[in-house]
mmCIF file of C-alpha atoms in Angstrom:
data_model
loop_
_atom_site.group_PDB
_atom_site.id
_atom_site.type_symbol
_atom_site.label_atom_id
_atom_site.label_comp_id
_atom_site.label_asym_id
_atom_site.label_seq_id
_atom_site.Cartn_x
_atom_site.Cartn_y
_atom_site.Cartn_z
ATOM 1 C CA GLY A 74 152.034 111.524 113.476
ATOM 2 C CA ASN A 75 152.096 111.824 117.258
ATOM 3 C CA SER A 76 153.759 109.053 119.213
ATOM 4 C CA VAL A 77 155.034 108.169 122.683
ATOM 5 C CA THR A 78 157.983 105.940 123.513
ATOM 6 C CA GLN A 79 158.608 104.538 126.980
ATOM 7 C CA MET A 80 161.471 102.557 128.380
ATOM 8 C CA GLU A 81 160.780 98.867 128.289
ATOM 9 C CA GLY A 82 160.012 96.916 131.386
ATOM 10 C CA PRO A 83 159.689 95.135 133.561
ATOM 11 C CA VAL A 84 161.518 97.286 136.056
ATOM 12 C CA THR A 85 162.268 95.608 139.366
ATOM 13 C CA LEU A 86 163.337 97.683 142.354
ATOM 14 C CA SER A 87 163.779 97.230 146.053
ATOM 15 C CA GLU A 88 161.592 99.222 148.418
ATOM 16 C CA GLU A 89 162.859 102.785 148.974
ATOM 17 C CA ALA A 90 164.876 102.767 145.756
ATOM 18 C CA PHE A 91 164.813 105.708 143.334
ATOM 19 C CA LEU A 92 162.602 105.292 140.290
ATOM 20 C CA THR A 93 162.937 106.759 136.817
ATOM 21 C CA ILE A 94 160.789 105.706 133.898
ATOM 22 C CA ASN A 95 161.795 107.422 130.688
ATOM 23 C CA CYS A 96 159.231 108.798 128.273
ATOM 24 C CA THR A 97 159.848 110.710 125.068
ATOM 25 C CA TYR A 98 157.317 111.945 122.576
ATOM 26 C CA THR A 99 156.870 113.154 119.035
ATOM 27 C CA ALA A 100 154.115 115.633 118.404
ATOM 28 C CA THR A 101 153.101 118.609 116.345
ATOM 29 C CA GLY A 102 151.971 121.673 118.186
ATOM 30 C CA TYR A 103 151.867 121.814 121.945
ATOM 31 C CA PRO A 104 150.503 118.608 123.446
ATOM 32 C CA SER A 105 149.501 117.943 127.024
ATOM 33 C CA LEU A 106 151.403 115.112 128.691
ATOM 34 C CA PHE A 107 150.142 112.547 131.173
ATOM 35 C CA TRP A 108 151.222 109.631 133.304
ATOM 36 C CA TYR A 109 148.603 106.996 134.046
ATOM 37 C CA VAL A 110 148.913 104.047 136.422
ATOM 38 C CA GLN A 111 147.156 100.707 136.056
ATOM 39 C CA TYR A 112 147.000 98.344 138.996
ATOM 40 C CA PRO A 113 146.436 94.627 138.276
ATOM 41 C CA GLY A 114 142.975 93.921 136.898
ATOM 42 C CA GLU A 115 141.916 97.554 136.979
ATOM 43 C CA GLY A 116 141.423 100.444 134.583
ATOM 44 C CA LEU A 117 143.693 103.457 134.304
ATOM 45 C CA GLN A 118 144.058 106.202 136.866
ATOM 46 C CA LEU A 119 145.559 109.571 136.098
ATOM 47 C CA LEU A 120 148.739 109.950 138.125
ATOM 48 C CA LEU A 121 149.871 113.395 137.014
ATOM 49 C CA LYS A 122 149.856 115.724 134.056
ATOM 50 C CA ALA A 123 151.496 118.803 132.571
ATOM 51 C CA THR A 124 149.968 121.035 129.958
ATOM 52 C CA LYS A 125 152.832 123.265 128.869
ATOM 53 C CA ALA A 126 156.604 123.343 128.641
ATOM 54 C CA ASP A 127 158.494 123.420 131.953
ATOM 55 C CA ASP A 128 155.392 122.490 133.926
ATOM 56 C CA LYS A 129 155.989 119.912 136.626
ATOM 57 C CA GLY A 130 153.232 117.476 137.440
ATOM 58 C CA SER A 131 153.325 115.790 140.833
ATOM 59 C CA ASN A 132 151.195 113.402 142.846
ATOM 60 C CA LYS A 133 151.772 110.785 145.561
ATOM 61 C CA GLY A 134 155.509 111.438 145.522
ATOM 62 C CA PHE A 135 155.791 111.018 141.756
ATOM 63 C CA GLU A 136 157.004 113.864 139.581
ATOM 64 C CA ALA A 137 157.491 114.547 135.892
ATOM 65 C CA THR A 138 158.626 117.707 134.111
ATOM 66 C CA TYR A 139 157.516 118.657 130.606
ATOM 67 C CA ARG A 140 160.773 119.213 128.711
ATOM 68 C CA LYS A 141 160.103 120.591 125.266
ATOM 69 C CA GLU A 142 163.768 120.890 124.337
ATOM 70 C CA THR A 143 164.300 117.160 124.830
ATOM 71 C CA THR A 144 160.666 116.163 124.092
ATOM 72 C CA SER A 145 160.611 114.202 127.323
ATOM 73 C CA PHE A 146 158.369 113.641 130.325
ATOM 74 C CA HIS A 147 160.280 111.242 132.552
ATOM 75 C CA LEU A 148 158.544 109.894 135.656
ATOM 76 C CA GLU A 149 160.492 109.935 138.932
ATOM 77 C CA LYS A 150 159.948 108.984 142.541
ATOM 78 C CA GLY A 151 162.523 109.291 145.254
ATOM 79 C CA SER A 152 161.524 106.258 147.323
ATOM 80 C CA VAL A 153 159.226 103.582 145.923
ATOM 81 C CA GLN A 154 156.957 101.356 147.961
ATOM 82 C CA VAL A 155 155.649 97.858 147.334
ATOM 83 C CA SER A 156 152.228 99.423 146.737
ATOM 84 C CA ASP A 157 153.652 101.303 143.721
ATOM 85 C CA SER A 158 153.888 98.026 141.810
ATOM 86 C CA ALA A 159 151.781 98.575 138.707
ATOM 87 C CA VAL A 160 152.014 99.365 135.017
ATOM 88 C CA TYR A 161 152.737 102.990 134.165
ATOM 89 C CA PHE A 162 151.671 104.571 130.883
ATOM 90 C CA CYS A 163 152.943 107.814 129.444
ATOM 91 C CA ALA A 164 150.483 109.543 127.139
ATOM 92 C CA LEU A 165 149.966 112.710 125.176
ATOM 93 C CA SER A 166 146.967 114.585 123.964
ATOM 94 C CA GLY A 167 147.432 117.001 121.116
ATOM 95 C CA GLY A 168 145.214 119.891 120.193
ATOM 96 C CA ASN A 169 144.741 118.583 116.669
ATOM 97 C CA GLN A 170 143.729 115.079 117.729
ATOM 98 C CA GLY A 171 140.222 115.727 118.975
ATOM 99 C CA GLY A 172 141.181 114.949 122.539
ATOM 100 C CA LYS A 173 142.524 111.502 121.710
ATOM 101 C CA LEU A 174 145.172 110.096 123.978
ATOM 102 C CA ILE A 175 148.228 108.499 122.433
ATOM 103 C CA PHE A 176 149.745 105.967 124.836
ATOM 104 C CA GLY A 177 153.214 104.601 125.208
ATOM 105 C CA GLN A 178 153.594 100.856 125.466
ATOM 106 C CA GLY A 179 153.558 100.852 129.259
ATOM 107 C CA THR A 180 156.266 100.006 131.772
ATOM 108 C CA GLU A 181 155.662 97.369 134.405
ATOM 109 C CA LEU A 182 157.139 98.210 137.793
ATOM 110 C CA SER A 183 157.651 95.584 140.462
ATOM 111 C CA VAL A 184 158.825 96.705 143.899
ATOM 112 C CA LYS A 185 160.179 94.036 146.235
ATOM 113 C CA PRO A 186 160.178 94.364 150.034
ATOM 114 C CA GLY B 369 133.873 113.605 141.241
ATOM 115 C CA ALA B 370 134.449 112.430 137.668
ATOM 116 C CA VAL B 371 133.678 108.754 138.184
ATOM 117 C CA VAL B 372 133.197 106.398 135.267
ATOM 118 C CA SER B 373 131.711 102.949 135.713
ATOM 119 C CA GLN B 374 131.566 99.930 133.433
ATOM 120 C CA HIS B 375 129.237 96.989 133.500
ATOM 121 C CA PRO B 376 129.817 94.134 133.593
ATOM 122 C CA SER B 377 133.304 93.974 135.062
ATOM 123 C CA TRP B 378 133.789 90.576 133.482
ATOM 124 C CA VAL B 379 131.817 88.375 131.127
ATOM 125 C CA ILE B 380 132.224 84.914 129.662
ATOM 126 C CA CYS B 381 130.232 84.021 126.578
ATOM 127 C CA LYS B 382 130.012 81.360 123.911
ATOM 128 C CA SER B 383 131.371 81.901 120.443
ATOM 129 C CA GLY B 384 128.772 83.421 118.126
ATOM 130 C CA THR B 385 126.846 85.310 120.781
ATOM 131 C CA SER B 386 126.761 89.086 121.247
ATOM 132 C CA VAL B 387 127.884 90.916 124.346
ATOM 133 C CA LYS B 388 126.986 94.441 125.434
ATOM 134 C CA ILE B 389 129.253 96.516 127.674
ATOM 135 C CA GLU B 390 127.991 99.698 129.306
ATOM 136 C CA CYS B 391 130.035 102.752 130.183
ATOM 137 C CA ARG B 392 128.512 105.401 132.431
ATOM 138 C CA SER B 393 129.718 108.764 133.685
ATOM 139 C CA LEU B 394 128.240 108.919 137.176
ATOM 140 C CA ASP B 395 128.578 112.542 138.167
ATOM 141 C CA PHE B 396 129.204 114.483 134.992
ATOM 142 C CA GLN B 397 127.906 114.745 131.475
ATOM 143 C CA ALA B 398 130.322 113.218 129.000
ATOM 144 C CA THR B 399 130.154 114.799 125.575
ATOM 145 C CA THR B 400 132.739 112.338 124.318
ATOM 146 C CA MET B 401 133.458 108.746 125.239
ATOM 147 C CA PHE B 402 136.319 106.603 124.020
ATOM 148 C CA TRP B 403 136.560 102.832 123.770
ATOM 149 C CA TYR B 404 139.885 101.060 124.107
ATOM 150 C CA ARG B 405 141.031 97.493 123.860
ATOM 151 C CA GLN B 406 143.962 96.146 125.814
ATOM 152 C CA PHE B 407 145.721 92.842 125.268
ATOM 153 C CA PRO B 408 147.673 91.230 128.107
ATOM 154 C CA LYS B 409 150.808 93.162 128.987
ATOM 155 C CA GLN B 410 150.220 95.609 126.160
ATOM 156 C CA SER B 411 149.161 99.203 125.794
ATOM 157 C CA LEU B 412 145.679 100.516 125.147
ATOM 158 C CA MET B 413 144.510 100.569 121.579
ATOM 159 C CA LEU B 414 141.878 103.174 120.766
ATOM 160 C CA MET B 415 138.972 101.540 118.972
ATOM 161 C CA ALA B 416 136.551 104.401 118.515
ATOM 162 C CA THR B 417 135.486 107.852 119.618
ATOM 163 C CA SER B 418 131.854 108.403 120.427
ATOM 164 C CA ASN B 419 130.079 111.741 120.663
ATOM 165 C CA GLU B 420 126.624 111.955 122.144
ATOM 166 C CA GLY B 421 123.921 111.855 119.514
ATOM 167 C CA SER B 422 126.167 111.110 116.571
ATOM 168 C CA LYS B 423 127.789 108.104 114.962
ATOM 169 C CA ALA B 424 131.013 106.828 116.417
ATOM 170 C CA THR B 425 134.301 107.420 114.634
ATOM 171 C CA TYR B 426 136.265 104.196 114.349
ATOM 172 C CA GLU B 427 140.020 103.893 114.174
ATOM 173 C CA GLN B 428 141.603 102.293 111.163
ATOM 174 C CA GLY B 429 141.357 98.527 111.240
ATOM 175 C CA VAL B 430 138.443 98.365 113.672
ATOM 176 C CA GLU B 431 135.359 96.709 112.211
ATOM 177 C CA LYS B 432 132.385 98.973 112.835
ATOM 178 C CA ASP B 433 129.898 96.186 112.147
ATOM 179 C CA LYS B 434 131.670 93.983 114.656
ATOM 180 C CA PHE B 435 131.950 96.541 117.418
ATOM 181 C CA LEU B 436 128.728 98.526 117.607
ATOM 182 C CA ILE B 437 128.891 101.699 119.646
ATOM 183 C CA ASN B 438 125.914 103.695 120.813
ATOM 184 C CA HIS B 439 126.119 106.964 122.740
ATOM 185 C CA ALA B 440 122.472 107.645 123.378
ATOM 186 C CA SER B 441 122.838 110.058 126.275
ATOM 187 C CA LEU B 442 125.401 112.280 127.924
ATOM 188 C CA THR B 443 126.023 109.679 130.618
ATOM 189 C CA LEU B 444 125.869 106.369 128.762
ATOM 190 C CA SER B 445 127.722 104.705 125.930
ATOM 191 C CA THR B 446 127.503 101.048 125.009
ATOM 192 C CA LEU B 447 129.835 98.760 123.100
ATOM 193 C CA THR B 448 128.300 95.632 121.623
ATOM 194 C CA VAL B 449 130.630 92.919 120.401
ATOM 195 C CA THR B 450 128.570 91.092 117.801
ATOM 196 C CA SER B 451 129.038 87.417 116.971
ATOM 197 C CA ALA B 452 131.947 87.206 119.354
ATOM 198 C CA HIS B 453 134.833 84.833 118.706
ATOM 199 C CA PRO B 454 137.748 83.756 120.896
ATOM 200 C CA GLU B 455 140.033 86.329 119.243
ATOM 201 C CA ASP B 456 137.725 89.049 120.611
ATOM 202 C CA SER B 457 138.677 88.053 124.147
ATOM 203 C CA SER B 458 140.311 91.077 125.670
ATOM 204 C CA PHE B 459 140.112 93.808 128.293
ATOM 205 C CA TYR B 460 137.837 96.609 127.105
ATOM 206 C CA ILE B 461 138.176 100.015 128.740
ATOM 207 C CA CYS B 462 136.090 103.113 128.220
ATOM 208 C CA SER B 463 136.835 106.698 129.097
ATOM 209 C CA ALA B 464 134.694 109.784 129.256
ATOM 210 C CA ARG B 465 135.539 113.413 128.687
ATOM 211 C CA GLY B 466 134.020 116.828 128.683
ATOM 212 C CA GLY B 467 130.932 118.508 129.981
ATOM 213 C CA TRP B 468 130.079 119.962 133.324
ATOM 214 C CA THR B 469 129.429 118.531 136.750
ATOM 215 C CA SER B 470 126.424 119.529 138.780
ATOM 216 C CA SER B 471 128.689 121.845 140.750
ATOM 217 C CA GLY B 472 129.703 123.623 137.562
ATOM 218 C CA VAL B 473 133.203 122.202 137.162
ATOM 219 C CA SER B 474 134.387 121.647 133.605
ATOM 220 C CA TYR B 475 136.355 118.539 132.786
ATOM 221 C CA ASN B 476 138.523 118.347 129.709
ATOM 222 C CA GLU B 477 140.597 115.355 130.651
ATOM 223 C CA GLN B 478 139.607 111.742 130.120
ATOM 224 C CA PHE B 479 138.386 109.673 133.042
ATOM 225 C CA PHE B 480 138.667 105.935 132.719
ATOM 226 C CA GLY B 481 136.332 103.163 133.676
ATOM 227 C CA PRO B 482 137.622 100.089 135.532
ATOM 228 C CA GLY B 483 137.462 97.911 132.428
ATOM 229 C CA THR B 484 135.527 94.826 131.330
ATOM 230 C CA ARG B 485 137.245 91.514 130.807
ATOM 231 C CA LEU B 486 135.614 89.569 127.987
ATOM 232 C CA THR B 487 136.340 85.895 127.526
ATOM 233 C CA VAL B 488 134.834 84.151 124.521
ATOM 234 C CA LEU B 489 134.831 80.377 124.685
#
């Protein structure tokens, strides 16, 4: 079945450091891919998405490219801020899943001043 | 647009009582709503999928008699945790998908509520 695997956290970075959070997936067909962010005590917010191969999603300085050949959707940001501290979830939605989202286990990011 | 609210945001109850959590799509009609459960420092676990006017579809291992879901309208779904016990304590999150806004915009992605923290004593 469909699945998502993320790099384990927590990830601790200094402010202005470069961020990469790896995400790989297994899916049949052509899924859509998402990154969600969850701030402490809150629900999930969509950060960015890509719906087909080679698409690049971007938002708030974060980027991720849908790589079908490597089944990956790694999240990157060139210069993180303390306010980026949160848990990041990679997810996929496949056409044969009735719109269900399959989430990775989440990666906690902590950015220190 | 595409705002989803949950009520209450947190609730504490005694063991054996029932608790109802509401999920509302505020500015669009949600044909489908999803209920998730999240344990501390863990991912979201899908509990059930709810389509307006029909019975919810529960994921394997989720007790349908324990977690009652009602999707009576295109803007409201409720999750009732019946005879709650301490092991039911968790963060419950809903999401809503589909339909059209009043301005005619179609949404196919899921929009998440802020979550409800349930603590059963």
